XYZ file of N, CA and C in Angstrom:
639
model
N -19.942 18.544 -19.600
C -19.430 16.794 -18.882
C -18.364 16.994 -17.884
N -18.195 15.411 -17.281
C -17.508 15.823 -16.140
C -16.014 15.758 -16.619
N -15.514 16.574 -15.895
C -13.998 17.018 -16.321
C -13.098 15.615 -16.443
N -13.441 14.629 -15.500
C -12.813 13.541 -15.171
C -12.830 12.874 -16.431
N -14.246 12.664 -17.465
C -14.175 11.971 -18.465
C -12.985 12.623 -19.679
N -12.270 13.838 -19.617
C -11.794 14.560 -20.459
C -10.304 14.121 -20.422
N -9.868 13.310 -18.983
C -8.526 13.072 -19.042
C -7.803 11.721 -19.629
N -6.828 11.931 -20.456
C -5.929 10.690 -21.116
C -5.615 10.055 -19.954
N -6.258 8.890 -19.887
C -5.844 8.098 -18.874
C -4.564 7.105 -19.275
N -3.218 7.097 -18.521
C -2.171 6.727 -18.639
C -2.752 4.973 -18.609
N -2.468 4.397 -19.860
C -2.942 2.820 -20.077
C -1.891 2.168 -20.580
N -0.456 1.492 -19.811
C 0.696 0.961 -20.104
C 0.210 -0.414 -20.694
N 0.731 -0.660 -21.735
C 0.288 -1.790 -22.461
C 0.432 -3.028 -21.324
N -0.407 -3.815 -20.915
C -0.406 -5.152 -20.296
C 0.236 -5.033 -19.005
N 0.581 -3.684 -18.449
C 1.062 -3.495 -17.052
C 2.216 -4.612 -16.813
N 3.178 -4.548 -17.532
C 4.122 -5.849 -17.225
C 4.845 -5.602 -15.885
N 4.672 -6.499 -14.874
C 5.233 -6.159 -13.650
C 6.541 -6.714 -13.661
N 7.424 -5.907 -13.152
C 8.947 -5.995 -13.269
C 9.421 -5.803 -11.826
N 10.152 -6.585 -11.189
C 10.919 -6.080 -9.567
C 11.734 -4.994 -10.220
N 11.342 -3.707 -8.883
C 12.098 -2.855 -9.471
C 13.616 -2.836 -8.731
N 14.389 -3.530 -9.139
C 15.866 -3.412 -8.675
C 16.502 -2.406 -9.418
N 16.075 -1.775 -10.086
C 16.589 -0.390 -10.867
C 16.668 0.544 -9.743
N 15.960 0.843 -8.895
C 16.013 1.572 -7.550
C 17.384 1.603 -6.818
N 17.732 0.206 -6.972
C 19.335 0.202 -6.212
C 20.401 0.964 -6.988
N 20.107 1.282 -8.192
C 21.257 1.910 -8.944
C 21.550 3.311 -8.286
N 20.538 3.680 -7.733
C 20.584 4.937 -6.973
C 21.524 4.801 -5.497
N 22.765 5.345 -5.376
C 23.772 4.995 -4.209
C 23.042 5.180 -2.906
N 22.132 6.141 -3.093
C 21.514 6.431 -1.646
C 20.432 5.488 -1.237
N 19.944 4.759 -2.165
C 19.120 3.642 -1.827
C 20.065 2.317 -1.460
N 21.241 2.156 -2.333
C 22.161 1.084 -2.482
C 22.524 0.994 -1.056
N 23.013 1.934 -0.388
C 23.922 1.916 0.808
C 23.110 2.318 1.973
N 21.697 2.018 1.820
C 20.759 2.184 3.126
C 20.439 1.206 3.627
N 20.803 0.893 5.104
C 20.397 -0.180 5.961
C 19.297 -0.366 6.729
N 18.463 -1.410 6.720
C 17.255 -1.278 7.769
C 17.659 -1.225 9.455
N 17.025 -0.276 10.062
C 17.156 -0.236 11.257
C 15.683 0.095 11.894
N 15.468 -0.862 12.752
C 14.247 -1.030 13.555
C 14.143 -0.446 14.735
N 13.276 0.502 14.984
C 13.131 1.371 16.117
C 11.943 0.744 17.007
N 11.708 -0.356 17.828
C 10.697 -0.979 18.382
C 10.104 -0.123 19.647
N 10.647 0.740 20.237
C 9.864 1.896 20.701
C 9.141 3.013 20.019
N 9.492 3.494 18.848
C 8.539 3.985 18.097
C 9.144 3.828 16.617
N 8.103 2.801 16.036
C 8.100 2.313 14.914
C 8.201 3.524 13.724
N 7.585 4.377 14.001
C 7.566 5.657 13.077
C 9.322 6.217 12.548
N 10.165 5.713 13.712
C 11.388 6.358 13.229
C 12.265 5.300 12.779
N 11.413 4.077 12.461
C 12.287 2.869 11.656
C 12.769 3.317 10.575
N 13.970 3.018 10.085
C 14.103 2.954 8.624
C 14.522 1.603 7.934
N 13.714 1.659 6.793
C 13.692 0.280 5.901
C 14.614 0.412 4.955
N 15.443 -0.441 4.733
C 16.278 -0.425 3.060
C 15.563 -0.433 1.730
N 15.864 0.001 1.086
C 15.062 0.103 -0.179
C 15.173 -1.788 -1.018
N 15.993 -2.611 -0.470
C 16.017 -3.753 -0.822
C 15.163 -4.430 0.041
N 14.652 -4.293 1.236
C 14.102 -4.892 2.149
C 12.653 -4.733 1.974
N 12.261 -3.355 1.224
C 11.160 -2.907 0.993
C 10.737 -3.884 -0.389
N 11.645 -3.965 -1.380
C 11.426 -4.670 -2.597
C 11.094 -6.087 -2.444
N 11.761 -6.593 -1.543
C 11.762 -8.111 -1.146
C 10.425 -8.286 -0.594
N 10.024 -7.178 0.303
C 8.750 -7.582 0.846
C 7.626 -7.562 0.007
N 7.574 -6.545 -1.108
C 6.725 -6.452 -1.977
C 6.417 -7.316 -3.231
N 7.801 -7.781 -3.806
C 7.846 -8.527 -4.815
C 8.703 -9.865 -4.287
N 7.693 -10.973 -4.640
C 7.629 -12.482 -3.887
C 7.827 -13.659 -4.843
N 8.292 -14.670 -4.329
C 8.274 -15.791 -4.915
C 7.404 -16.593 -4.674
N 6.809 -16.418 -3.282
C 6.069 -17.362 -2.411
C 4.540 -16.784 -2.276
N 3.509 -16.063 -3.384
C 2.684 -15.334 -3.118
C 1.737 -16.106 -2.538
N 1.797 -17.583 -3.096
C 0.372 -18.146 -2.355
C 0.616 -18.299 -1.450
N 1.737 -18.570 -0.469
C 1.730 -18.529 1.030
C 1.845 -17.348 2.045
N 2.339 -16.447 1.408
C 2.367 -15.098 1.760
C 1.273 -14.493 2.681
N 1.266 -13.880 3.492
C 0.204 -13.164 4.450
C 0.475 -11.893 3.860
N -0.718 -11.409 3.603
C -1.105 -10.132 2.804
C -1.696 -8.819 3.775
N -1.350 -7.615 3.612
C -2.504 -6.611 4.207
C -2.726 -6.056 2.992
N -4.260 -5.947 3.023
C -5.104 -5.109 2.011
C -5.566 -4.093 2.339
N -5.019 -2.697 1.643
C -5.506 -1.580 2.211
C -6.674 -1.173 1.126
N -7.593 -0.697 1.594
C -8.894 -0.427 0.687
C -9.328 1.062 0.925
N -10.074 1.311 -0.111
C -10.975 3.113 0.571
C -12.049 2.412 -0.046
N -13.034 3.027 0.378
C -14.550 2.496 0.342
C -15.303 3.647 -0.439
N -14.750 3.747 -1.663
C -15.313 4.986 -2.576
C -16.637 5.503 -2.701
N -17.891 4.361 -2.356
C -19.075 5.029 -2.149
C -19.510 5.472 -1.106
N -18.655 5.774 -0.013
C -18.999 6.521 0.998
C -18.106 7.461 1.405
N -17.492 8.080 0.377
C -16.951 9.445 1.076
C -15.678 9.909 -0.688
N -15.258 10.798 -0.365
C -14.562 11.437 -1.727
C -13.097 11.259 -1.140
N -12.142 10.423 -1.865
C -10.928 10.423 -1.816
C -9.681 10.747 -2.661
N -9.018 12.045 -2.184
C -8.408 12.650 -3.073
C -7.138 11.883 -3.425
N -6.608 12.372 -4.811
C -5.185 11.506 -4.999
C -4.046 11.613 -3.777
N -3.955 12.681 -3.212
C -2.972 12.899 -2.448
C -3.564 12.480 -1.036
N -4.776 12.479 -0.461
C -5.094 11.566 0.501
C -4.783 10.218 0.293
N -4.854 9.506 -0.482
C -4.538 8.077 -0.559
C -3.166 7.671 -0.647
N -2.518 8.457 -1.435
C -1.110 8.566 -1.598
C -0.331 8.446 -0.023
N -0.816 9.212 0.881
C -0.901 9.396 2.484
C -1.327 8.054 3.051
N -2.228 7.694 2.648
C -2.841 6.390 3.324
C -2.287 5.312 2.816
N -1.535 5.187 1.622
C -1.067 3.911 1.276
C 0.607 3.846 1.778
N 1.174 5.034 1.984
C 2.528 5.233 2.355
C 2.462 4.555 3.822
N 1.353 5.049 4.846
C 1.388 4.191 6.062
C 0.963 2.980 6.057
N 0.168 2.488 5.184
C -0.117 1.124 5.216
C 1.090 0.458 4.823
N 1.977 0.777 3.979
C 3.302 0.275 3.656
C 4.052 0.248 4.793
N 4.073 1.351 5.417
C 4.795 1.109 6.713
C 4.261 0.316 8.056
N 2.972 -0.082 7.714
C 2.480 -0.748 8.710
C 2.794 -2.434 8.089
N 2.623 -2.372 6.887
C 2.857 -3.879 6.006
C 4.462 -4.247 6.533
N 5.415 -3.535 6.401
C 7.032 -3.781 7.000
C 7.034 -4.211 8.227
N 6.279 -3.211 9.208
C 6.352 -3.755 10.763
C 5.816 -4.955 10.971
N 4.611 -5.382 10.039
C 3.989 -6.782 10.164
C 4.293 -7.850 9.674
N 5.475 -7.739 8.671
C 5.865 -8.606 7.579
C 4.839 -8.998 7.068
N 4.083 -8.354 6.455
C 2.929 -8.697 5.208
C 3.319 -7.916 4.088
N 3.039 -8.524 2.981
C 2.873 -7.987 1.763
C 1.793 -6.776 1.186
N 1.801 -5.636 0.932
C 0.755 -4.605 0.979
C 0.115 -4.860 -0.670
N -0.973 -4.794 -0.547
C -1.793 -4.651 -1.912
C -3.024 -3.603 -1.512
N -3.338 -2.623 -2.722
C -4.019 -1.730 -2.252
C -5.570 -1.885 -3.392
N -6.837 -1.841 -2.928
C -7.797 -1.846 -3.576
C -8.791 -1.013 -3.294
N -9.991 -1.044 -4.189
C -11.192 -0.434 -3.768
C -12.257 -1.163 -3.237
N -12.988 -1.081 -2.417
C -14.088 -1.867 -1.734
C -14.793 -2.588 -2.810
N -15.084 -3.835 -3.011
C -15.940 -4.285 -3.735
C -15.529 -3.704 -5.311
N -14.257 -3.271 -5.614
C -14.126 -2.983 -6.703
C -14.683 -1.698 -7.340
N -15.292 -0.951 -6.536
C -15.938 0.362 -6.930
C -14.947 1.062 -7.814
N -15.151 1.720 -8.795
C -14.562 2.777 -9.641
C -14.261 4.108 -8.654
N -12.997 4.275 -8.460
C -12.511 5.583 -7.766
C -12.327 6.493 -8.969
N -13.089 7.732 -8.184
C -13.371 8.910 -9.569
C -11.920 9.458 -10.022
N -10.711 9.277 -9.465
C -9.506 9.519 -9.800
C -8.999 8.641 -10.716
N -9.603 7.172 -10.780
C -8.796 6.335 -11.724
C -9.903 5.321 -12.221
N -10.324 5.702 -13.387
C -11.761 5.352 -14.196
C -11.408 3.639 -14.336
N -12.430 2.852 -13.731
C -12.200 1.481 -13.801
C -12.455 1.012 -15.364
N -12.937 1.911 -16.253
C -12.628 1.414 -17.424
C -11.660 1.495 -18.021
N -10.844 2.181 -17.544
C -9.383 2.289 -18.284
C -8.133 1.458 -17.241
N -8.030 1.688 -15.887
C -7.318 1.299 -15.214
C -7.286 -0.472 -14.941
N -7.287 -1.087 -15.642
C -7.006 -2.455 -16.013
C -5.841 -3.200 -16.055
N -5.458 -4.279 -15.402
C -4.240 -4.920 -15.988
C -4.625 -5.887 -16.864
N -3.492 -6.709 -17.524
C -3.628 -7.192 -18.472
C -4.659 -8.588 -18.679
N -5.131 -8.883 -17.327
C -6.111 -9.698 -17.173
C -7.413 -9.136 -16.846
N -7.556 -7.505 -17.487
C -8.825 -7.165 -17.204
C -9.367 -6.888 -15.775
N -8.532 -6.755 -14.932
C -8.839 -6.328 -13.675
C -8.632 -5.262 -13.281
N -9.543 -4.632 -12.184
C -9.309 -3.148 -11.841
C -8.017 -2.905 -11.057
N -7.114 -1.888 -11.298
C -5.841 -1.597 -10.626
C -5.958 -0.130 -10.651
N -6.612 0.568 -9.551
C -6.511 1.887 -9.790
C -5.020 2.240 -9.145
N -4.321 1.905 -8.418
C -2.895 2.495 -8.054
C -2.219 2.393 -9.633
N -2.032 1.348 -10.319
C -1.429 1.192 -11.572
C -1.708 2.467 -12.692
N -2.993 3.192 -12.603
C -3.130 4.269 -13.438
C -2.112 5.545 -13.232
N -1.534 5.495 -12.118
C -0.503 6.794 -11.747
C 0.869 6.134 -11.724
N 1.054 4.947 -10.790
C 2.239 4.340 -10.426
C 2.291 2.993 -10.758
N 4.030 2.682 -10.896
C 4.128 1.222 -11.435
C 3.624 0.535 -10.224
N 3.260 -1.025 -10.363
C 2.601 -1.944 -9.553
C 3.157 -1.821 -8.139
N 2.517 -2.020 -7.133
C 3.196 -2.325 -5.633
C 3.917 -3.622 -5.545
N 3.154 -4.707 -5.949
C 3.473 -6.307 -5.924
C 3.395 -6.916 -6.918
N 4.180 -8.021 -7.136
C 3.834 -8.758 -7.915
C 2.585 -9.752 -7.762
N 2.125 -9.866 -6.271
C 1.004 -10.699 -6.054
C -0.449 -10.365 -6.192
N -1.210 -11.233 -6.077
C -2.623 -10.859 -6.077
C -3.243 -11.945 -5.481
N -4.131 -11.739 -4.513
C -5.037 -12.593 -4.132
C -6.183 -12.844 -4.901
N -6.966 -14.468 -4.466
C -7.722 -14.603 -5.165
C -9.072 -13.973 -4.915
N -9.970 -13.344 -5.694
C -11.199 -12.371 -5.751
C -12.422 -13.517 -5.537
N -13.314 -13.328 -4.718
C -14.487 -13.665 -4.762
C -15.391 -13.114 -5.538
N -16.602 -13.354 -5.744
C -17.708 -12.712 -6.448
C -17.939 -11.520 -5.852
N -17.829 -11.488 -4.690
C -18.365 -10.194 -3.889
C -17.666 -10.034 -2.461
N -17.561 -8.974 -2.073
C -17.325 -8.659 -0.974
C -15.536 -8.049 -0.787
N -14.897 -8.555 -2.008
C -13.346 -8.174 -2.329
C -13.138 -7.005 -1.971
N -12.198 -6.556 -0.906
C -11.649 -5.244 -0.713
C -12.629 -4.762 0.808
N -13.535 -5.375 1.162
C -14.365 -4.712 2.176
C -13.580 -5.130 3.466
N -13.232 -4.459 4.467
C -12.637 -4.483 5.750
C -13.003 -5.573 6.718
N -11.927 -6.343 6.887
C -12.167 -7.322 8.079
C -12.440 -6.711 9.112
N -13.614 -7.194 9.984
C -14.121 -6.354 10.683
C -13.436 -6.681 12.166
N -12.511 -6.209 12.323
C -11.587 -6.165 13.111
C -10.752 -4.544 13.617
N -11.055 -4.198 14.885
C -10.974 -2.875 15.015
C -9.376 -3.246 15.592
N -8.454 -2.193 15.491
C -7.167 -2.331 16.098
C -6.811 -1.258 17.202
N -6.629 -1.566 18.108
C -6.536 -0.477 19.079
C -5.075 -0.102 19.729
N -4.169 -1.346 19.380
C -2.828 -1.403 20.220
C -1.882 -1.970 19.370
N -0.720 -1.709 19.048
C 0.271 -2.353 18.466
C 0.171 -3.879 18.587
N -0.025 -4.578 19.760
C -0.008 -5.713 19.999
C -1.200 -6.412 19.484
N -1.955 -6.009 19.051
C -3.368 -6.521 17.923
C -3.063 -7.115 16.974
N -1.746 -6.331 16.396
C -1.350 -6.842 14.939
C -0.440 -7.622 15.234
N -0.062 -8.313 16.173
C 1.074 -9.241 16.217
C 0.791 -10.508 16.729
N -0.392 -10.733 17.724
C -0.944 -11.683 18.542
C -2.081 -11.817 18.186
N -2.632 -13.222 18.552
C -4.083 -13.213 18.783
C -4.827 -13.305 17.450
N -6.031 -13.113 17.011
C -6.642 -13.537 16.172
C -6.109 -12.815 14.715
N -5.825 -11.675 14.635
C -5.058 -10.887 13.523
C -3.793 -11.817 13.173
N -2.899 -12.195 13.817
C -1.795 -12.622 13.627
C -1.963 -14.111 12.704
N -2.987 -14.797 12.551
C -3.629 -16.034 12.069
C -4.262 -15.592 10.624
N -4.545 -14.482 10.651
C -5.232 -14.226 9.283
C -4.347 -14.239 8.018
N -4.682 -14.942 7.039
C -3.633 -14.937 6.021
C -3.577 -13.699 5.236
N -4.742 -13.091 5.008
C -5.352 -12.064 4.191
C -6.166 -10.985 4.908
N -5.516 -9.996 5.467
C -6.448 -8.985 6.298
C -6.533 -7.857 5.693
N -7.595 -7.353 5.539
C -8.148 -6.246 4.687
C -8.494 -5.021 5.496
N -8.175 -4.066 5.716
C -8.346 -2.739 6.586
C -8.585 -1.493 5.716
N -8.854 -0.561 6.475
C -9.005 0.987 5.714
C -8.295 1.943 6.638
N -8.745 3.277 6.436
C -8.071 4.501 7.189
C -9.138 4.257 8.831
N -10.381 3.537 8.401
C -11.392 3.909 9.678
C -10.656 2.757 10.958
N -10.872 1.241 10.609
C -10.738 0.156 11.238
C -9.248 0.580 11.853
N -8.389 0.949 10.746
C -6.651 0.789 11.259
C -6.258 1.992 11.788
N -7.230 3.440 12.262
C -6.708 4.772 12.434
C -5.843 4.737 13.361
N -6.261 4.212 14.547
C -5.554 4.494 15.782
C -4.033 3.649 15.811
N -4.169 2.713 15.291
C -2.721 1.861 15.173
C -1.839 2.520 14.170
N -2.507 2.340 13.060
C -1.662 2.513 11.550
C -1.025 4.265 11.492
N -2.132 4.938 11.781
C -1.821 6.378 11.968
C -1.376 6.902 13.261
N -1.043 5.966 14.235
C -0.902 6.628 15.438
C 0.219 6.107 15.985
N 0.880 4.964 15.410
C 1.761 4.205 16.188
C 2.903 4.090 14.781
N 2.182 3.904 13.684
C 3.266 3.209 12.273
C 3.699 4.374 11.369
N 2.845 5.099 11.295
C 3.255 6.219 10.230
C 2.953 7.724 10.778
N 3.994 8.742 10.530
C 3.728 9.913 10.534
C 3.939 10.666 9.350
N 2.922 11.315 8.731
C 2.763 11.789 7.491
C 1.793 12.950 7.898
N 2.254 14.408 7.569
C 3.747 14.915 7.241
C 4.666 14.440 8.404
N 6.116 14.524 8.308
C 6.958 14.003 9.359
C 7.149 15.355 9.990
N 7.454 15.171 11.501
C 7.570 16.080 12.353
C 8.855 16.216 12.682
N 9.564 15.082 12.612
C 10.852 15.311 12.974
C 12.095 14.266 11.822
N 13.329 14.824 11.914
C 14.100 14.277 10.902
C 13.782 12.611 10.816
N 13.883 11.764 11.918
C 13.698 10.653 12.015
C 12.526 9.935 11.336
N 11.519 10.974 11.140
C 10.168 10.424 10.803
C 10.432 10.755 8.999
N 11.230 11.864 8.772
C 11.762 12.215 6.841
C 12.462 10.977 6.800
N 13.324 10.298 7.768
C 14.152 9.040 7.215
C 13.484 7.801 6.964
N 12.289 7.570 7.859
C 11.334 6.707 7.828
C 10.886 6.800 6.411
N 10.112 7.602 5.962
C 9.205 7.858 4.951
C 9.872 7.698 3.518
N 11.030 8.460 3.580
C 11.887 8.661 2.196
C 11.932 7.365 1.445
N 12.555 6.290 1.771
C 12.804 5.166 1.109
C 11.228 4.718 0.668
N 10.274 4.603 1.675
C 9.126 4.240 1.289
C 8.496 4.945 -0.149
N 8.460 6.487 0.104
C 8.141 7.526 -1.136
C 8.740 6.754 -2.305
N 10.119 6.735 -2.292
C 10.890 6.619 -3.428
C 10.244 5.076 -3.987
N 10.109 4.273 -3.491
C 9.534 2.770 -4.200
C 7.962 3.278 -4.346
N 7.377 4.108 -3.699
C 5.728 3.884 -4.022
C 5.423 5.153 -5.251
N 6.316 5.916 -5.441
C 5.828 6.773 -6.314
C 6.913 6.846 -7.679
N 6.706 5.574 -8.319
C 7.714 5.403 -9.394
C 6.496 5.398 -10.460
N 6.416 6.545 -11.140
C 5.596 6.880 -12.262
C 5.225 6.146 -13.474
N 4.433 5.906 -13.702
C 4.081 5.087 -14.737
C 4.586 5.519 -16.234
N 5.704 4.669 -16.847
C 6.485 5.564 -18.056
C 5.453 5.820 -18.972
């Protein structure tokens, strides 16, 4: 049998979504201040408070979203590869002032987060939540088909995400292919190559990787 079938999947009761203000109990995060580096966004530092407020909203219905997806039917995506991609996507979301969400294209089951088990209290597939606490309290309206498929807009330069057609989209869905040049070239550096990259990544990692209790 497939060894994946023998894993005891973590299934929290209902996945109650709580704003993770407890992260600010750590004095390192409580005292951190946001410092944006316009010349090299990979060296920007976002405070834990600003990250939480970006992801946990009271205006979900009006909020612009960045939906990052993986196309699990066309390739193998390891856990650490996806963690790297989601961290870079969070960096991009903060830069763009959008709330980040993570899904698989068309809701297909990711081999490391079985869709039979990784569901929220409303029965919706949430692969991230099988490992970590939810990224956000927001959720977009999901159509019958095509949800999680990348919006066919290639990103080539930073200005592509702040002006023109892109900036007017309420929900923008992308993946590591369409966004590679901008997200992974200008907005994220993992593994970090300088101390400034480490300072950029650390609070995002502290927010993202909150293990399911």
